[in-house]
mmCIF file of C-alpha atoms and ligand atoms in Angstrom:
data_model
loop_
_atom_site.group_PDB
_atom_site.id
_atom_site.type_symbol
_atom_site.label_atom_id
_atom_site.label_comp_id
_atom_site.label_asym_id
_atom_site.label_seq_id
_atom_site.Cartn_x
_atom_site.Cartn_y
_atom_site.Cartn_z
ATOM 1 C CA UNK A 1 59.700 106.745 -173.366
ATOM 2 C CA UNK A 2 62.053 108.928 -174.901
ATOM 3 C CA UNK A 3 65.793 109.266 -174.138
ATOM 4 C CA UNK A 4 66.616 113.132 -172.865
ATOM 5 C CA UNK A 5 69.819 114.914 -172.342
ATOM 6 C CA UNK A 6 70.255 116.656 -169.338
ATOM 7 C CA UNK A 7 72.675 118.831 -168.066
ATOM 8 C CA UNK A 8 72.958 118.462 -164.195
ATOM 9 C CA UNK A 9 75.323 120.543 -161.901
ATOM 10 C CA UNK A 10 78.954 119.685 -162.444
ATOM 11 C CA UNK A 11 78.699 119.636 -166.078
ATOM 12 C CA UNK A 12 78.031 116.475 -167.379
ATOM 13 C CA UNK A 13 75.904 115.639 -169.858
ATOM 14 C CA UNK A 14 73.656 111.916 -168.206
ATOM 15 C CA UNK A 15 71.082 110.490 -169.972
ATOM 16 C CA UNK A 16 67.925 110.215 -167.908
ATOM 17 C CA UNK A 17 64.666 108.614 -169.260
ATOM 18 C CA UNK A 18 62.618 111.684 -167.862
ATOM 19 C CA UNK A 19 61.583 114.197 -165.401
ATOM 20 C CA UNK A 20 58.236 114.316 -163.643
ATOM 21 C CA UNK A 21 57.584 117.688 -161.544
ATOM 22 C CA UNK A 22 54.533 116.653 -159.262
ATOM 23 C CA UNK A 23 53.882 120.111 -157.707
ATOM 24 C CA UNK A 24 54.297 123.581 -159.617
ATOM 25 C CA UNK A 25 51.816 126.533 -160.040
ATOM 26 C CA UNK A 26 52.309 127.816 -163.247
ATOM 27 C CA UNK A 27 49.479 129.986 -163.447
ATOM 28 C CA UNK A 28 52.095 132.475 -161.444
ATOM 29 C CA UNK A 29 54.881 131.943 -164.131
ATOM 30 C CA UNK A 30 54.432 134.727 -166.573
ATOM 31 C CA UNK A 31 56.423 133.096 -169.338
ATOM 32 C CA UNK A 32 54.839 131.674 -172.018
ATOM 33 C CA UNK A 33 57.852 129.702 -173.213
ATOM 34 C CA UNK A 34 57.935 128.040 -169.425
ATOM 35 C CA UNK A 35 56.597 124.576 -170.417
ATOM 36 C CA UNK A 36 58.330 124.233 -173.787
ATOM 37 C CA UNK A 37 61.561 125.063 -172.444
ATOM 38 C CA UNK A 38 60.993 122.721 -169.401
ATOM 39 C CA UNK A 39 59.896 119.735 -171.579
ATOM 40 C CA UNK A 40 63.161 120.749 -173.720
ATOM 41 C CA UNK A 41 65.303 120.029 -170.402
ATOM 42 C CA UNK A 42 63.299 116.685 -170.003
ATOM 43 C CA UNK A 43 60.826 117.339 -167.380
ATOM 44 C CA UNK A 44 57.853 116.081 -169.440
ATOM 45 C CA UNK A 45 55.368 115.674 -166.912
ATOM 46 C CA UNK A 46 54.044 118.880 -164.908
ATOM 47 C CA UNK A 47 51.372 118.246 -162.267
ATOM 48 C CA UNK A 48 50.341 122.488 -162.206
ATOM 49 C CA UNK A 49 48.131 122.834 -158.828
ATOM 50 C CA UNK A 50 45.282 125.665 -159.017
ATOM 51 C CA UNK A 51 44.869 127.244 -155.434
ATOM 52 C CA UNK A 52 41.488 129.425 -155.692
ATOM 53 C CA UNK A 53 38.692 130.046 -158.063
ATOM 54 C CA UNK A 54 40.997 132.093 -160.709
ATOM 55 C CA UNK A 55 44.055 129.611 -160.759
ATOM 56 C CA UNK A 56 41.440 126.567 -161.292
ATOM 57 C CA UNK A 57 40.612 127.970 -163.912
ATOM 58 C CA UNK A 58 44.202 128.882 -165.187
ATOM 59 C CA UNK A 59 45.219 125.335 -164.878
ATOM 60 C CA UNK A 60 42.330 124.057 -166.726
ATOM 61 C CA UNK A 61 43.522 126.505 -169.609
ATOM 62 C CA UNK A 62 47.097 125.593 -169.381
ATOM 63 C CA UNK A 63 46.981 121.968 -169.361
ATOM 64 C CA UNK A 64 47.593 120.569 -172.260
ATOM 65 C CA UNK A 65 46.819 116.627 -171.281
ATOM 66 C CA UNK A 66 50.634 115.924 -172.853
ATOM 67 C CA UNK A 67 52.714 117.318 -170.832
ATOM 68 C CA UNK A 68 51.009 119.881 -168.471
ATOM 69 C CA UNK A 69 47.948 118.219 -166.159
ATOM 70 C CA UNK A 70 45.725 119.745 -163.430
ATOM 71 C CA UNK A 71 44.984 119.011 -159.716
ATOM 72 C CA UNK A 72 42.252 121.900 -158.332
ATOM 73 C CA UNK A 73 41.734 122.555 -154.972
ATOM 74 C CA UNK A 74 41.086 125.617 -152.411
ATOM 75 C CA UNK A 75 44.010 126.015 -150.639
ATOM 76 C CA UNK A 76 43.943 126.426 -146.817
ATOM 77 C CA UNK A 77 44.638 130.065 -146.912
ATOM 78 C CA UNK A 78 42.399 130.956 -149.698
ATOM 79 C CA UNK A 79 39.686 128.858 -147.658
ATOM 80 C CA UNK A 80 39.166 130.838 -144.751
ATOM 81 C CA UNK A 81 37.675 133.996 -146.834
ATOM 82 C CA UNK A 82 35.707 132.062 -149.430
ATOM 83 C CA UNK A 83 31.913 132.162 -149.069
ATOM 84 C CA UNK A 84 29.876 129.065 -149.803
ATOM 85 C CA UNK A 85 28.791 129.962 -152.969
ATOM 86 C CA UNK A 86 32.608 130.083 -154.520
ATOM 87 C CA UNK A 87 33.213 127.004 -152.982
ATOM 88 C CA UNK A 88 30.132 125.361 -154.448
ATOM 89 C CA UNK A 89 31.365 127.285 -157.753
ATOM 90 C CA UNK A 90 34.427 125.609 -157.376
ATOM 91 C CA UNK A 91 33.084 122.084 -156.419
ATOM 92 C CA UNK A 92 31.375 122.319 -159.544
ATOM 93 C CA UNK A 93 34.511 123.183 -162.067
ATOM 94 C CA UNK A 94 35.742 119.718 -160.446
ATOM 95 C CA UNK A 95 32.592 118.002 -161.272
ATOM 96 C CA UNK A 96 32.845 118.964 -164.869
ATOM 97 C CA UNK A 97 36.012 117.789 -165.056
ATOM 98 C CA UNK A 98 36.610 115.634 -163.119
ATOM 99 C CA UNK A 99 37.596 112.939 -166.052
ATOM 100 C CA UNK A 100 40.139 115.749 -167.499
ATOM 101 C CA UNK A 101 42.041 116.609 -164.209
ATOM 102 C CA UNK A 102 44.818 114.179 -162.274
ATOM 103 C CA UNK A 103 43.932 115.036 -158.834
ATOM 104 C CA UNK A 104 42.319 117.449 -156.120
ATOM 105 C CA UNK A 105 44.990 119.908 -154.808
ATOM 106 C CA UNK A 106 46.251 121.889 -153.135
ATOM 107 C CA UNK A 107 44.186 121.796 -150.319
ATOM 108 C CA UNK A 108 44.737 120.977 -146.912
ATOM 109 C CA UNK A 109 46.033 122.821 -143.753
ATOM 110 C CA UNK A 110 48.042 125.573 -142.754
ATOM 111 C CA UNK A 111 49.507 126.692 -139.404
ATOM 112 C CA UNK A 112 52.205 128.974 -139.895
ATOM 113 C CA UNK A 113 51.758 131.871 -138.741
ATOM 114 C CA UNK A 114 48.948 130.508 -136.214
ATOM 115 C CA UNK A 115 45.676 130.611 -137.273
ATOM 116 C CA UNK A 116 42.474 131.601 -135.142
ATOM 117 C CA UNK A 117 40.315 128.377 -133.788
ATOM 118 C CA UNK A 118 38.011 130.055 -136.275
ATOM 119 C CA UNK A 119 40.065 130.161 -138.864
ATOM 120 C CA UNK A 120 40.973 126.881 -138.459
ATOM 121 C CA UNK A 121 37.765 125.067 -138.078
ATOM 122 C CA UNK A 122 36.931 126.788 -141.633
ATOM 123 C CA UNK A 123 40.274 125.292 -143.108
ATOM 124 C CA UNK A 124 39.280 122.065 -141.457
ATOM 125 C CA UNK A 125 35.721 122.150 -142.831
ATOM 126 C CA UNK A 126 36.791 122.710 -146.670
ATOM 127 C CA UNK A 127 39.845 120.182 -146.468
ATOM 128 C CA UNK A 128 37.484 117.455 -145.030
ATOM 129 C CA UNK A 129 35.059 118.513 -148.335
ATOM 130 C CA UNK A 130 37.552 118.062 -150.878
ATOM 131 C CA UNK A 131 38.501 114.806 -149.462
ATOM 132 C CA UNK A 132 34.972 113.441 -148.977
ATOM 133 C CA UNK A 133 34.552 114.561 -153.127
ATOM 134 C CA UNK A 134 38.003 113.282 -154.275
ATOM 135 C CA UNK A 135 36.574 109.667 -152.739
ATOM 136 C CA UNK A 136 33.789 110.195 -154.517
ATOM 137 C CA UNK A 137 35.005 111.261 -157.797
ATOM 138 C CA UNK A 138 38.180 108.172 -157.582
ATOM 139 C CA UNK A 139 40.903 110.998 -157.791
ATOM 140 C CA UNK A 140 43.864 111.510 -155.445
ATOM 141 C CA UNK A 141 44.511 114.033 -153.552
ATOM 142 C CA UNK A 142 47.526 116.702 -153.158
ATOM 143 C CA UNK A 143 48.085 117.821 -149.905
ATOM 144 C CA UNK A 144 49.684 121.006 -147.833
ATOM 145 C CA UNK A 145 50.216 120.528 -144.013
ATOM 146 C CA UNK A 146 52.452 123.112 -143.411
ATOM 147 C CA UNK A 147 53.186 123.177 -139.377
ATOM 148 C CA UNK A 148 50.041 120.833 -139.443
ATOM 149 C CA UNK A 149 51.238 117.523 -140.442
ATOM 150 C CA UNK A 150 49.793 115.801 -137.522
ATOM 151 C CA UNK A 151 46.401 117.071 -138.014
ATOM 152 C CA UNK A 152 46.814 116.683 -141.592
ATOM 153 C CA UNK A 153 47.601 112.660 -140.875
ATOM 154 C CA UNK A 154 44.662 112.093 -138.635
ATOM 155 C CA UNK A 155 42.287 113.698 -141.247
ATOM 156 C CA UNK A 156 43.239 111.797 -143.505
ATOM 157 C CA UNK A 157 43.654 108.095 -141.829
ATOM 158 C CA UNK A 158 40.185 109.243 -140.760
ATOM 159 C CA UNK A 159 38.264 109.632 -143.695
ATOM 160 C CA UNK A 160 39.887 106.479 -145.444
ATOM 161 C CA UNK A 161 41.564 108.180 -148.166
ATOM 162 C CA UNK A 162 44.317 106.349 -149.603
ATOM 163 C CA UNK A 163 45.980 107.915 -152.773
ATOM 164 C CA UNK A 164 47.204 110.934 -150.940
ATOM 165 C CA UNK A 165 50.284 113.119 -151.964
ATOM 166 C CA UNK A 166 51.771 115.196 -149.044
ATOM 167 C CA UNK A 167 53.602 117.825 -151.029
ATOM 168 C CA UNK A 168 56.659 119.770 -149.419
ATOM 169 C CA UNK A 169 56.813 117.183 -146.602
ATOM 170 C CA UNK A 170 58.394 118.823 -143.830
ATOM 171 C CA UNK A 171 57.803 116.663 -141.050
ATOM 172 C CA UNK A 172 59.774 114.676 -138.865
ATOM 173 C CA UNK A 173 61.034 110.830 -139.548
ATOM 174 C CA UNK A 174 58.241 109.279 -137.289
ATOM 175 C CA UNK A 175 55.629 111.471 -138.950
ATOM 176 C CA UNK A 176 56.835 110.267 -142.622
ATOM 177 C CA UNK A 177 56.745 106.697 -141.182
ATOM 178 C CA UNK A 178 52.696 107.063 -140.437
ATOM 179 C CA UNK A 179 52.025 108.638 -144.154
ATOM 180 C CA UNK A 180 54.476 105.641 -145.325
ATOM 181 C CA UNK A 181 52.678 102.860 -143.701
ATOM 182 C CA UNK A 182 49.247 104.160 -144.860
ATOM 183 C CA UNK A 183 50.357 104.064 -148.536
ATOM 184 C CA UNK A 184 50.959 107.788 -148.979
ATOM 185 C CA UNK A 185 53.270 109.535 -151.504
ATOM 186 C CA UNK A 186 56.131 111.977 -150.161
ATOM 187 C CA UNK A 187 57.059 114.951 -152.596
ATOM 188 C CA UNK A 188 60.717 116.810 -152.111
ATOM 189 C CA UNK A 189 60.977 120.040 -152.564
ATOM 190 C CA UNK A 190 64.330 121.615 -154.029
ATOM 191 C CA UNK A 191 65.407 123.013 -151.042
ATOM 192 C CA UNK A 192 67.713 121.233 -148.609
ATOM 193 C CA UNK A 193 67.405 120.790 -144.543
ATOM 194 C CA UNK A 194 68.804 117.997 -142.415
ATOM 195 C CA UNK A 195 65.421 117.162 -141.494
ATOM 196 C CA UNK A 196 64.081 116.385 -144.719
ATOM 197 C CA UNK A 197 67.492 114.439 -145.370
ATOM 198 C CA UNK A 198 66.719 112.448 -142.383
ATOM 199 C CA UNK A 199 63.365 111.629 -144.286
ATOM 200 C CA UNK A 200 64.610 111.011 -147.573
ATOM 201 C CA UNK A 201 66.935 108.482 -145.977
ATOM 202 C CA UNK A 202 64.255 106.710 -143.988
ATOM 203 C CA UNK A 203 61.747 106.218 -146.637
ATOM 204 C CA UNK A 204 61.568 103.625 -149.433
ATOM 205 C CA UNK A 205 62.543 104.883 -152.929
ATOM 206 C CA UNK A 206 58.849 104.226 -153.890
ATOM 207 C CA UNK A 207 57.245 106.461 -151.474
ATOM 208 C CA UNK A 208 58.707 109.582 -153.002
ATOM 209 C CA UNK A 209 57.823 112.024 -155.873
ATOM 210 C CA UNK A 210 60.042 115.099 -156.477
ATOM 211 C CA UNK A 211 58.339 118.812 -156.881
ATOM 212 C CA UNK A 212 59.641 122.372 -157.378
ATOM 213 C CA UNK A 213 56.275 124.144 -155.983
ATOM 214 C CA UNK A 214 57.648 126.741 -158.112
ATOM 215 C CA UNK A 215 57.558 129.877 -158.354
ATOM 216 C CA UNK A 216 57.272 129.995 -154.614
ATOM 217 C CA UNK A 217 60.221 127.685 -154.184
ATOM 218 C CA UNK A 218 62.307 126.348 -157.427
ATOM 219 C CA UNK A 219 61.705 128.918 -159.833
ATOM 220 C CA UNK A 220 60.107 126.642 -162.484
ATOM 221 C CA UNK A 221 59.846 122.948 -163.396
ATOM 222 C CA UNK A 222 63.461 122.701 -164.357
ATOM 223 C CA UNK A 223 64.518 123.103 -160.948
ATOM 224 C CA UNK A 224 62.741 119.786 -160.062
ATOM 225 C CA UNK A 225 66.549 118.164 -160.873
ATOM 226 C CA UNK A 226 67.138 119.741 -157.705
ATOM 227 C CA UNK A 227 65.045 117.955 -155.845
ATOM 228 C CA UNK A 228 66.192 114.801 -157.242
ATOM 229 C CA UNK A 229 69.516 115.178 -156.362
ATOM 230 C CA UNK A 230 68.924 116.183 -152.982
ATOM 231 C CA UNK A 231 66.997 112.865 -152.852
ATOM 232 C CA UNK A 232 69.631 110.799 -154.909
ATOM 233 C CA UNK A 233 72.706 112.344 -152.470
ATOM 234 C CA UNK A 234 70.438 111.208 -149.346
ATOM 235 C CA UNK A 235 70.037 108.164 -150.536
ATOM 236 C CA UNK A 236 73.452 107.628 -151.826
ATOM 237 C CA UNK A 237 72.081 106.700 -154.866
ATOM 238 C CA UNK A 238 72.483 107.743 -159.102
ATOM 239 C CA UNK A 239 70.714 110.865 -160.359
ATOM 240 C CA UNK A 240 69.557 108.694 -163.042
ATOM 241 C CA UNK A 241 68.110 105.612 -160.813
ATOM 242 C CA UNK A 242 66.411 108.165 -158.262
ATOM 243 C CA UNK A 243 64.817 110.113 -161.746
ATOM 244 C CA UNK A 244 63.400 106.833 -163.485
ATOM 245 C CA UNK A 245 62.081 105.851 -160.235
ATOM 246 C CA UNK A 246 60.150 109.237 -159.374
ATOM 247 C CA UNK A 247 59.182 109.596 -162.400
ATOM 248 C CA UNK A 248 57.491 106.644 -162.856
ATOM 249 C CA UNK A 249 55.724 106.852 -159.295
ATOM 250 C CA UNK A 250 54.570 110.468 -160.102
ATOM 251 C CA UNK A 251 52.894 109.563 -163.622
ATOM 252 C CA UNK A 252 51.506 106.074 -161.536
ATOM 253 C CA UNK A 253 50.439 107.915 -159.084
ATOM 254 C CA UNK A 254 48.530 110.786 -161.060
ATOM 255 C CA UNK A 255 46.954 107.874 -163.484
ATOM 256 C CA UNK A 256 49.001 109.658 -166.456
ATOM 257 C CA UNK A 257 49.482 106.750 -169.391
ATOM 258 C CA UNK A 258 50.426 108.979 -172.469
ATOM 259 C CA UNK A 259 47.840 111.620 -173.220
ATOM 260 C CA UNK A 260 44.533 112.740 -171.650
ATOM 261 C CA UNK A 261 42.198 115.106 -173.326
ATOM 262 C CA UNK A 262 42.421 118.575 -173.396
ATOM 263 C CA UNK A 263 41.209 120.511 -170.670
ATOM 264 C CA UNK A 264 37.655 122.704 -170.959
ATOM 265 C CA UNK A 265 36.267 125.246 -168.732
HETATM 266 ZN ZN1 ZN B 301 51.797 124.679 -153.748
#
């Protein structure tokens, strides 16, 4: 592991070992200088998520098995309109590489706005696939639940999957309690609510992984020292303790040891 100096709000310089951003989509950065400049800053580990059958296939060309890796998934919302044969399509791009991607994600379950009962038997349908293949294939999974946490829980205790991520956790301190005592990860966003603070407190140090989701939330992987001192000030602990220890459960819990191969499609 390399030292890195990084320049967190407040204006010192700290020495942290390194940054690990466990939930970006970089496919909808349009800045090819995004990674190098991120890796620059010391986040040295991007988990990039693909989301439907064109940004699978984005990730698979952007990861770079150094610093850049790939989760693919369907995402709830793209779920609901795909026909079978893009799904099997996208089943497939798994299979193939299945040995060059960290995990299967984002998929999962979305309930804001309210979806139809048909809508959300569909999302439930293609969630409960991905899990069912992410067993079979020995990968974890990354996981959205947004305003469906509960269901997302059940599904999950359910089927028996274990190496689960819930990324942007946004639900309550009894609700991260049940993903905690089944062995799940936790990922903080950078964006601050009492709620999530609440969480943050609650939960051991080695539950949580940090994430930017950017662009949607941080605007790139940079912003993931956000999240980690939202996490650190929570927990009343250092920046540097709370980033070594993130870190090091996001590259444990993606299976990243120094470099995988490059990515085909
Ligand atoms: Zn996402």
């Amino acid at each position: 592991m390399h030292a890195t100096t990084l320049r967190v709000a407040g204006g010192l310089d700290k020495t942290v070992v390194e940054l690990a951003d466990s939930h970006t989509h970089l496919d909808l950065i349009n800045d090819a200088s995004i990674v190098s400049d991120a890796v620059k800053f010391g986040v040295s580990t991007i988990i990039t998520d693909g989301v439907d059958t064109r940004s699978n296939a984005r990730a698979l060309e952007l990861s770079d098995g150094k610093h850049v890796f790939a989760a693919l998934g369907v995402d709830p919302q793209h779920a609901v309109g795909m026909g079978p044969d893009e799904l099997a399509f996208n089943i497939g791009i798994i299979h193939g590489n299945a040995s060059r991607i960290v995990a299967i994600g984002e998929i999962g379950l979305e309930y804001v706005p309210p979806s139809s009962p048909a809508a959300i038997k569909k999302q439930k349908a293609v969630f409960t696939r991905f899990i069912e293949l992410a067993m079979r294939l020995g990968l974890p999974v990354s996981v959205h639940a947004r305003g469906a946490i509960s269901d997302v829980i059940a599904i999950l205790e359910e089927s028996g999957m274990q190496k689960v991520h819930l990324h942007f956790f946004e639900g309550d301190v009894i609700q991260a309690r049940a993903a905690e005592r089944l062995g799940f990860m936790i990922s903080i966003p950078p964006l601050e609510s009492n709620k999530r603070k609440r969480v943050v407190r609650d939960v051991s140090l080695d539950r949580l992984m940090a994430e930017t989701d950017s662009p949607v939330v941080g605007k790139t992987p940079r912003d993931v020292e956000r999240s980690i001192r939202l996490i650190a000030e929570a927990k009343g602990l250092s920046f540097e303790k709370v980033a070594e220890a993130v870190t090091a459960n996001t590259k444990k819990f993606f299976n990243i040891h120094g470099e995988k191969g490059f990515m085909r499609y």
